[in-house]
PDB file of C-alpha atoms in Angstrom:
ATOM      1  CA  MET A   1      75.533 108.232  87.984  1.00  0.00           C
ATOM      2  CA  THR A   2      78.443 108.217  86.698  1.00  0.00           C
ATOM      3  CA  THR A   3      82.454 108.982  87.841  1.00  0.00           C
ATOM      4  CA  ASN A   4      84.308 111.816  86.588  1.00  0.00           C
ATOM      5  CA  PRO A   5      87.084 109.900  84.420  1.00  0.00           C
ATOM      6  CA  VAL A   6      89.446 112.467  85.387  1.00  0.00           C
ATOM      7  CA  TYR A   7      88.433 111.630  88.953  1.00  0.00           C
ATOM      8  CA  LYS A   8      88.623 108.276  88.577  1.00  0.00           C
ATOM      9  CA  ARG A   9      92.211 108.338  86.940  1.00  0.00           C
ATOM     10  CA  GLU A  10      93.895 110.577  89.940  1.00  0.00           C
ATOM     11  CA  MET A  11      92.724 107.900  91.695  1.00  0.00           C
ATOM     12  CA  MET A  12      94.468 105.259  90.322  1.00  0.00           C
ATOM     13  CA  VAL A  13      97.443 106.912  89.763  1.00  0.00           C
ATOM     14  CA  SER A  14      97.526 108.345  93.182  1.00  0.00           C
ATOM     15  CA  SER A  15      96.816 104.331  94.571  1.00  0.00           C
ATOM     16  CA  ARG A  16      99.774 103.763  92.722  1.00  0.00           C
ATOM     17  CA  SER A  17     102.233 105.774  94.500  1.00  0.00           C
ATOM     18  CA  ILE A  18     104.210 105.981  97.165  1.00  0.00           C
ATOM     19  CA  ARG A  19     104.107 109.490  97.565  1.00  0.00           C
ATOM     20  CA  LEU A  20     100.462 109.422  99.792  1.00  0.00           C
ATOM     21  CA  PRO A  21     101.331 106.734 102.193  1.00  0.00           C
ATOM     22  CA  LEU A  22     104.811 108.761 103.353  1.00  0.00           C
ATOM     23  CA  ILE A  23     102.844 111.828 103.857  1.00  0.00           C
ATOM     24  CA  VAL A  24     100.112 110.069 105.389  1.00  0.00           C
ATOM     25  CA  ALA A  25     102.779 108.615 107.836  1.00  0.00           C
ATOM     26  CA  GLY A  26     104.860 111.932 107.960  1.00  0.00           C
ATOM     27  CA  PHE A  27     101.425 114.168 109.396  1.00  0.00           C
ATOM     28  CA  ASN A  28     100.006 111.343 111.447  1.00  0.00           C
ATOM     29  CA  LEU A  29     103.813 111.369 113.061  1.00  0.00           C
ATOM     30  CA  ILE A  30     104.192 114.948 113.826  1.00  0.00           C
ATOM     31  CA  LEU A  31     100.605 114.760 115.034  1.00  0.00           C
ATOM     32  CA  ALA A  32     100.812 111.676 117.497  1.00  0.00           C
ATOM     33  CA  ALA A  33     104.399 113.005 118.641  1.00  0.00           C
ATOM     34  CA  PHE A  34     103.014 115.816 120.729  1.00  0.00           C
ATOM     35  CA  PRO A  35      99.822 114.223 122.400  1.00  0.00           C
ATOM     36  CA  LEU A  36     101.711 111.199 123.520  1.00  0.00           C
ATOM     37  CA  VAL A  37     105.230 113.176 124.781  1.00  0.00           C
ATOM     38  CA  TYR A  38     102.442 115.766 126.687  1.00  0.00           C
ATOM     39  CA  MET A  39     100.804 112.561 128.278  1.00  0.00           C
ATOM     40  CA  PHE A  40     104.230 111.385 129.182  1.00  0.00           C
ATOM     41  CA  VAL A  41     105.594 114.461 130.961  1.00  0.00           C
ATOM     42  CA  THR A  42     101.900 114.689 132.717  1.00  0.00           C
ATOM     43  CA  VAL A  43     101.719 111.475 134.237  1.00  0.00           C
ATOM     44  CA  ASN A  44     105.389 111.403 135.302  1.00  0.00           C
ATOM     45  CA  MET A  45     104.660 114.678 136.826  1.00  0.00           C
ATOM     46  CA  SER A  46     101.425 112.681 138.506  1.00  0.00           C
ATOM     47  CA  ARG A  47     104.410 110.303 140.288  1.00  0.00           C
ATOM     48  CA  VAL A  48     105.900 112.816 141.503  1.00  0.00           C
ATOM     49  CA  ASN A  49     103.043 114.862 142.868  1.00  0.00           C
ATOM     50  CA  ALA A  50     100.844 112.424 143.698  1.00  0.00           C
ATOM     51  CA  GLN A  51      98.326 114.644 142.278  1.00  0.00           C
ATOM     52  CA  ILE A  52      96.551 114.416 138.893  1.00  0.00           C
ATOM     53  CA  ASN A  53      95.556 117.475 137.410  1.00  0.00           C
ATOM     54  CA  TYR A  54      93.026 116.490 134.501  1.00  0.00           C
ATOM     55  CA  ALA A  55      92.992 120.430 133.408  1.00  0.00           C
ATOM     56  CA  THR A  56      96.030 119.928 131.901  1.00  0.00           C
ATOM     57  CA  PHE A  57      94.343 116.863 129.280  1.00  0.00           C
ATOM     58  CA  LEU A  58      92.528 119.011 128.235  1.00  0.00           C
ATOM     59  CA  ASN A  59      95.151 121.291 126.680  1.00  0.00           C
ATOM     60  CA  ILE A  60      96.205 118.513 125.014  1.00  0.00           C
ATOM     61  CA  PHE A  61      92.633 118.600 122.685  1.00  0.00           C
ATOM     62  CA  LYS A  62      93.127 122.135 122.080  1.00  0.00           C
ATOM     63  CA  TYR A  63      97.298 122.057 121.103  1.00  0.00           C
ATOM     64  CA  VAL A  64      96.110 118.932 118.962  1.00  0.00           C
ATOM     65  CA  THR A  65      94.026 120.172 117.220  1.00  0.00           C
ATOM     66  CA  ILE A  66      95.824 123.714 116.477  1.00  0.00           C
ATOM     67  CA  ILE A  67      98.494 121.420 115.072  1.00  0.00           C
ATOM     68  CA  GLU A  68      96.027 119.563 112.607  1.00  0.00           C
ATOM     69  CA  PHE A  69      94.771 122.728 111.589  1.00  0.00           C
ATOM     70  CA  ALA A  70      98.030 124.130 110.922  1.00  0.00           C
ATOM     71  CA  LEU A  71      99.264 120.476 109.271  1.00  0.00           C
ATOM     72  CA  MET A  72      96.312 120.300 107.137  1.00  0.00           C
ATOM     73  CA  LEU A  73      96.683 124.264 105.710  1.00  0.00           C
ATOM     74  CA  PHE A  74     100.345 123.100 105.141  1.00  0.00           C
ATOM     75  CA  THR A  75     100.206 120.173 103.457  1.00  0.00           C
ATOM     76  CA  THR A  76      96.851 120.788 101.485  1.00  0.00           C
ATOM     77  CA  PRO A  77      98.078 123.193  99.150  1.00  0.00           C
ATOM     78  CA  ALA A  78     101.273 120.943  98.039  1.00  0.00           C
ATOM     79  CA  LEU A  79      98.699 118.205  97.520  1.00  0.00           C
ATOM     80  CA  THR A  80      96.758 120.136  95.138  1.00  0.00           C
ATOM     81  CA  ALA A  81      98.747 122.527  93.510  1.00  0.00           C
ATOM     82  CA  GLY A  82     100.265 120.936  90.843  1.00  0.00           C
ATOM     83  CA  SER A  83      96.873 119.261  89.486  1.00  0.00           C
ATOM     84  CA  ILE A  84      96.801 120.937  86.784  1.00  0.00           C
ATOM     85  CA  SER A  85      99.896 122.733  85.980  1.00  0.00           C
ATOM     86  CA  THR A  86     101.477 119.158  85.905  1.00  0.00           C
ATOM     87  CA  GLU A  87      99.183 118.534  82.840  1.00  0.00           C
ATOM     88  CA  ARG A  88     100.383 121.735  81.540  1.00  0.00           C
ATOM     89  CA  GLU A  89     104.088 120.226  81.915  1.00  0.00           C
ATOM     90  CA  HIS A  90     103.587 116.860  80.539  1.00  0.00           C
ATOM     91  CA  ARG A  91     101.562 118.609  77.773  1.00  0.00           C
ATOM     92  CA  THR A  92      98.692 116.052  78.149  1.00  0.00           C
ATOM     93  CA  LEU A  93      96.240 119.208  79.342  1.00  0.00           C
ATOM     94  CA  GLU A  94      95.930 119.884  75.526  1.00  0.00           C
ATOM     95  CA  LEU A  95      94.733 115.954  75.582  1.00  0.00           C
ATOM     96  CA  MET A  96      92.504 116.531  77.785  1.00  0.00           C
ATOM     97  CA  LEU A  97      90.925 119.821  76.400  1.00  0.00           C
ATOM     98  CA  THR A  98      90.039 117.932  73.344  1.00  0.00           C
ATOM     99  CA  THR A  99      87.926 115.183  74.819  1.00  0.00           C
ATOM    100  CA  LYS A 100      84.111 115.493  75.548  1.00  0.00           C
ATOM    101  CA  LEU A 101      84.661 116.861  79.289  1.00  0.00           C
ATOM    102  CA  THR A 102      84.137 120.296  79.673  1.00  0.00           C
ATOM    103  CA  PRO A 103      86.723 122.277  81.344  1.00  0.00           C
ATOM    104  CA  ALA A 104      84.479 122.417  84.031  1.00  0.00           C
ATOM    105  CA  LYS A 105      84.526 118.546  84.757  1.00  0.00           C
ATOM    106  CA  ILE A 106      88.285 118.736  84.741  1.00  0.00           C
ATOM    107  CA  VAL A 107      88.757 121.110  87.425  1.00  0.00           C
ATOM    108  CA  ILE A 108      86.108 119.190  89.222  1.00  0.00           C
ATOM    109  CA  GLY A 109      87.602 115.906  89.010  1.00  0.00           C
ATOM    110  CA  LYS A 110      91.026 117.171  90.095  1.00  0.00           C
ATOM    111  CA  LEU A 111      89.610 118.684  93.028  1.00  0.00           C
ATOM    112  CA  GLU A 112      87.468 115.634  94.036  1.00  0.00           C
ATOM    113  CA  ALA A 113      90.749 113.710  93.632  1.00  0.00           C
ATOM    114  CA  SER A 114      92.903 116.026  95.659  1.00  0.00           C
ATOM    115  CA  LEU A 115      89.702 116.171  97.896  1.00  0.00           C
ATOM    116  CA  SER A 116      89.819 112.504  98.473  1.00  0.00           C
ATOM    117  CA  SER A 117      93.790 112.452  99.264  1.00  0.00           C
ATOM    118  CA  VAL A 118      93.549 115.055 101.527  1.00  0.00           C
ATOM    119  CA  ALA A 119      90.399 113.203 103.314  1.00  0.00           C
ATOM    120  CA  ILE A 120      92.874 110.360 103.813  1.00  0.00           C
ATOM    121  CA  LEU A 121      94.780 112.654 105.987  1.00  0.00           C
ATOM    122  CA  PHE A 122      91.649 113.546 107.910  1.00  0.00           C
ATOM    123  CA  ILE A 123      90.789 110.375 108.534  1.00  0.00           C
ATOM    124  CA  SER A 124      93.589 108.849 109.565  1.00  0.00           C
ATOM    125  CA  SER A 125      94.245 111.632 112.162  1.00  0.00           C
ATOM    126  CA  LEU A 126      90.782 111.059 114.334  1.00  0.00           C
ATOM    127  CA  PRO A 127      92.114 108.340 116.634  1.00  0.00           C
ATOM    128  CA  ILE A 128      94.814 110.915 117.705  1.00  0.00           C
ATOM    129  CA  LEU A 129      92.154 113.540 118.627  1.00  0.00           C
ATOM    130  CA  ALA A 130      89.978 111.163 119.779  1.00  0.00           C
ATOM    131  CA  LEU A 131      93.113 110.439 122.442  1.00  0.00           C
ATOM    132  CA  VAL A 132      91.132 112.997 124.919  1.00  0.00           C
ATOM    133  CA  PHE A 133      88.101 110.829 125.357  1.00  0.00           C
ATOM    134  CA  ALA A 134      90.436 108.833 127.311  1.00  0.00           C
ATOM    135  CA  TYR A 135      90.071 111.336 130.092  1.00  0.00           C
ATOM    136  CA  GLY A 136      86.753 113.102 129.664  1.00  0.00           C
ATOM    137  CA  GLY A 137      85.950 116.842 129.329  1.00  0.00           C
ATOM    138  CA  ILE A 138      85.685 116.610 125.753  1.00  0.00           C
ATOM    139  CA  THR A 139      81.962 116.620 124.150  1.00  0.00           C
ATOM    140  CA  VAL A 140      81.065 115.067 120.872  1.00  0.00           C
ATOM    141  CA  ILE A 141      79.760 118.320 120.168  1.00  0.00           C
ATOM    142  CA  SER A 142      82.622 119.808 120.095  1.00  0.00           C
ATOM    143  CA  LEU A 143      84.609 117.357 118.630  1.00  0.00           C
ATOM    144  CA  VAL A 144      81.551 117.479 115.592  1.00  0.00           C
ATOM    145  CA  CYS A 145      82.405 121.088 115.405  1.00  0.00           C
ATOM    146  CA  ILE A 146      86.021 121.019 114.884  1.00  0.00           C
ATOM    147  CA  LEU A 147      85.673 118.187 112.395  1.00  0.00           C
ATOM    148  CA  ILE A 148      83.194 120.516 109.992  1.00  0.00           C
ATOM    149  CA  SER A 149      86.123 123.387 110.526  1.00  0.00           C
ATOM    150  CA  PHE A 150      88.331 121.133 109.759  1.00  0.00           C
ATOM    151  CA  LEU A 151      86.070 119.474 106.215  1.00  0.00           C
ATOM    152  CA  CYS A 152      85.440 124.054 105.568  1.00  0.00           C
ATOM    153  CA  VAL A 153      89.351 124.626 105.745  1.00  0.00           C
ATOM    154  CA  MET A 154      90.314 121.220 103.455  1.00  0.00           C
ATOM    155  CA  PHE A 155      88.395 122.967 101.052  1.00  0.00           C
ATOM    156  CA  PHE A 156      89.428 126.092 101.011  1.00  0.00           C
ATOM    157  CA  ALA A 157      93.149 125.117 100.750  1.00  0.00           C
ATOM    158  CA  ALA A 158      92.164 122.600  97.807  1.00  0.00           C
ATOM    159  CA  SER A 159      90.571 125.086  96.164  1.00  0.00           C
ATOM    160  CA  LEU A 160      93.411 128.071  96.819  1.00  0.00           C
ATOM    161  CA  GLY A 161      95.850 125.029  95.296  1.00  0.00           C
ATOM    162  CA  ILE A 162      93.449 124.335  92.270  1.00  0.00           C
ATOM    163  CA  TYR A 163      92.730 127.464  91.257  1.00  0.00           C
ATOM    164  CA  ALA A 164      96.605 128.666  91.817  1.00  0.00           C
ATOM    165  CA  SER A 165      97.451 125.437  89.436  1.00  0.00           C
ATOM    166  CA  SER A 166      95.067 126.635  87.144  1.00  0.00           C
ATOM    167  CA  ILE A 167      97.036 130.133  86.640  1.00  0.00           C
ATOM    168  CA  SER A 168     100.591 128.905  86.820  1.00  0.00           C
ATOM    169  CA  LYS A 169     102.133 126.931  83.590  1.00  0.00           C
ATOM    170  CA  ARG A 170     104.961 125.840  86.212  1.00  0.00           C
ATOM    171  CA  THR A 171     104.628 123.379  89.509  1.00  0.00           C
ATOM    172  CA  SER A 172     106.587 124.857  91.700  1.00  0.00           C
ATOM    173  CA  MET A 173     105.180 128.613  90.365  1.00  0.00           C
ATOM    174  CA  ALA A 174     101.557 126.888  91.619  1.00  0.00           C
ATOM    175  CA  THR A 175     102.638 125.402  94.796  1.00  0.00           C
ATOM    176  CA  ALA A 176     104.381 129.202  95.824  1.00  0.00           C
ATOM    177  CA  ALA A 177     101.301 130.873  94.491  1.00  0.00           C
ATOM    178  CA  ALA A 178      98.962 129.149  96.548  1.00  0.00           C
ATOM    179  CA  TYR A 179     101.116 129.661  99.843  1.00  0.00           C
ATOM    180  CA  ALA A 180     101.479 132.943  99.233  1.00  0.00           C
ATOM    181  CA  ILE A 181      97.844 133.421  99.030  1.00  0.00           C
ATOM    182  CA  GLU A 182      97.057 131.132 102.263  1.00  0.00           C
ATOM    183  CA  LEU A 183      99.179 133.505 103.769  1.00  0.00           C
ATOM    184  CA  VAL A 184      97.498 136.062 102.576  1.00  0.00           C
ATOM    185  CA  PHE A 185      94.073 135.015 104.090  1.00  0.00           C
ATOM    186  CA  ILE A 186      95.533 133.470 107.083  1.00  0.00           C
ATOM    187  CA  GLY A 187      97.028 136.790 107.668  1.00  0.00           C
ATOM    188  CA  GLY A 188      94.076 139.049 106.773  1.00  0.00           C
ATOM    189  CA  THR A 189      92.244 136.935 108.955  1.00  0.00           C
ATOM    190  CA  VAL A 190      94.535 137.275 112.085  1.00  0.00           C
ATOM    191  CA  GLY A 191      95.363 140.883 111.243  1.00  0.00           C
ATOM    192  CA  ILE A 192      91.797 142.204 111.275  1.00  0.00           C
ATOM    193  CA  PRO A 193      90.581 141.626 114.932  1.00  0.00           C
ATOM    194  CA  VAL A 194      94.251 142.447 116.397  1.00  0.00           C
TER     195      VAL A 194
END
């Protein structure tokens, strides 16, 4: 089985960039801030009241998953929206199209590389999600269900970013289009039950 050359090139370029480590650090810093502050306040309240309310620790899991879901929706289009439009801006897309690669292989290679970058964010956040296991109350099945839904969200948001990148001539327009399309889907999903 051969590796897609577009995927190989994109991964080599992104591994040499400082951008991805900064995004991972910022993502996990934002994600870890809430549970650590929440746990600190809960433990200090238990010192004052001499009671420990374990139900509040279950709220940590709920809020962390909501925050991570929102961060995934926010960062994934930013990582993927410039995939094809950047090639168009640098005038290298025409060169790629003259190779033996089909347009489908180019898009799939870009999508694979983008999903790999987002997967790094996802995997790096697992210890923060597992923080709640120290206090109990969360089953492995519920964690697996949340992980599967995060994977679906990652794929959906990455696909939107690639789509917006393929129809836009500039990266800024692609990013704005990806966020606009995502906002319509989120607004529709939330608005329909209401």
